[in-house]
Amino acid sequence: MSNKTNYRFSFGPWNISEGADPFGPTTRKAYDHESKFALYRPMGFEGIQFHDDDVVPNLAEVNVTQALVKASEVKKALDNQGLVAEFVAPRLWFAGQTIDGGYTSNSANDRKYALDRTLQAVDIARSVGTKAIVFWLAREGTYIREAKDVKLAYQRLLEVVNRVLDYDKEIEIWIEPKPNEPTDLAFVPTTGHAISLAYASDDHKRVKTVIESAHAILANLDPGDEMAFALAHDKLGSVHLNDQNGLKYDQDKSFGSVNLRAAFNQVLVLEDNDYGRRGEFVGLDVKAMRTQSGFPVVKHLSNTRQIFLDLVEKARSYDRKRVAAYREARDYEGLELYTVQHLLGTKSTA
Ligand code: GLO
Ligand code: MG
């Protein structure tokens, strides 16, 4: 059953951070942004997830042409290091114009800013060599329910999706759902919402989703099931593997570090459905613990990759015939013991 895919891994430069949180200052020195690229290959990664201003760090200060020149320079630097850009995401949550959201802001000027910046992110994506842009809809939502007309907000989101599809006939939009944080009630909280938007769009084949394990857990959903749902519609553009200890702030813990069995089930879904066969990346979105010292701090990334690969081994040695027999006999108690013992590496008594 397993396809023996050689998985390709990616992460974003923001995954190497200075350890600040809302309650305290940074705990580590900043590691030079572009020097981070040299860390990828030795750790077994080849894809870089970019925000538009990770490609062009001073984006607000340069003109459109300068931004594209910089993006093609970055592309050359990546080529030289055997790296590829996986996607570019417009970082709409930092600008003064997007305090109350971008595409769904109540201000027409701010909505225009968000659309213009998104179209520029499409051009940056093409110049840096990728056809995918990610919509993580950070501030598209409400802090109080009465603040926005929610039906109108969803219509506005669809309008932006269509504008982008029309602007570049090859671009793909991957929507990354998340139910809350930074907003209280986020628009497009689940995979189902993202996929509905895709089907409502003018070219649904070019609208997919990025599923982040922690975001699914924050919506009280099972990440593996969310991935399977997207795969059933051929809409899993990428994944952001990590972990999350229940319904609290977004933790971005190392994959499998909280719920090993749920992590195993995510790997099983990817393995059994040939994920990666068309070059899709196994993307990570993990944060190092604030307490960790070093320069740079990258163990959380190499550990997550290793845990994923260890679970791939577990997925490949999981006896599918035996699973089928338990299913056939409807002996789910037996199946559960087999699965847990398989994960524990103990002698199977089931
Ligand atoms: C935050 C998101 C964020 C996105 C990134 C790429 O919760 O997971 O890290 O993945 O901005 O769009
Ligand atoms: Mg993410």
CSV table of C-alpha atoms and ligand atoms in Angstrom, one decimal, residues 14 49 51 87 89 93 134-136 176 178 181 212 215 240 250 252 285, ligand 1:
chain,number,residue,atom,x,y,z
A,14,TRP,CA,10.2,32.5,10.8
A,49,GLN,CA,8.2,28.8,2.7
A,51,HIS,CA,6.2,35.6,3.3
A,87,PHE,CA,5.1,29.3,-1.7
A,89,ALA,CA,2.3,34.3,1.5
A,93,TRP,CA,-1.1,41.2,9.5
A,134,VAL,CA,-0.8,31.0,0.7
A,135,PHE,CA,-3.7,32.8,2.3
A,136,TRP,CA,-3.2,32.6,6.0
A,176,GLU,CA,-4.5,27.9,5.5
A,178,LYS,CA,-7.3,28.6,11.5
A,181,GLU,CA,-5.6,33.8,17.1
A,212,GLU,CA,-1.7,22.8,9.9
A,215,HIS,CA,-4.9,24.7,13.6
A,240,HIS,CA,2.1,22.4,8.3
A,250,ASP,CA,-1.3,28.4,19.1
A,252,ASP,CA,3.5,25.1,17.2
A,285,ASP,CA,5.5,25.1,11.1
B,1,GLO,C1,0.1,31.0,12.1
B,1,GLO,C2,0.4,30.4,10.8
B,1,GLO,C3,1.5,31.0,10.0
B,1,GLO,C4,1.5,30.7,8.6
B,1,GLO,C5,2.5,31.5,7.8
B,1,GLO,C6,2.4,31.1,6.3
B,1,GLO,O1,-0.6,30.5,12.9
B,1,GLO,O2,0.5,29.0,10.9
B,1,GLO,O3,2.7,30.6,10.6
B,1,GLO,O4,1.6,29.4,8.3
B,1,GLO,O5,2.3,32.8,8.0
B,1,GLO,O6,1.3,31.6,5.7
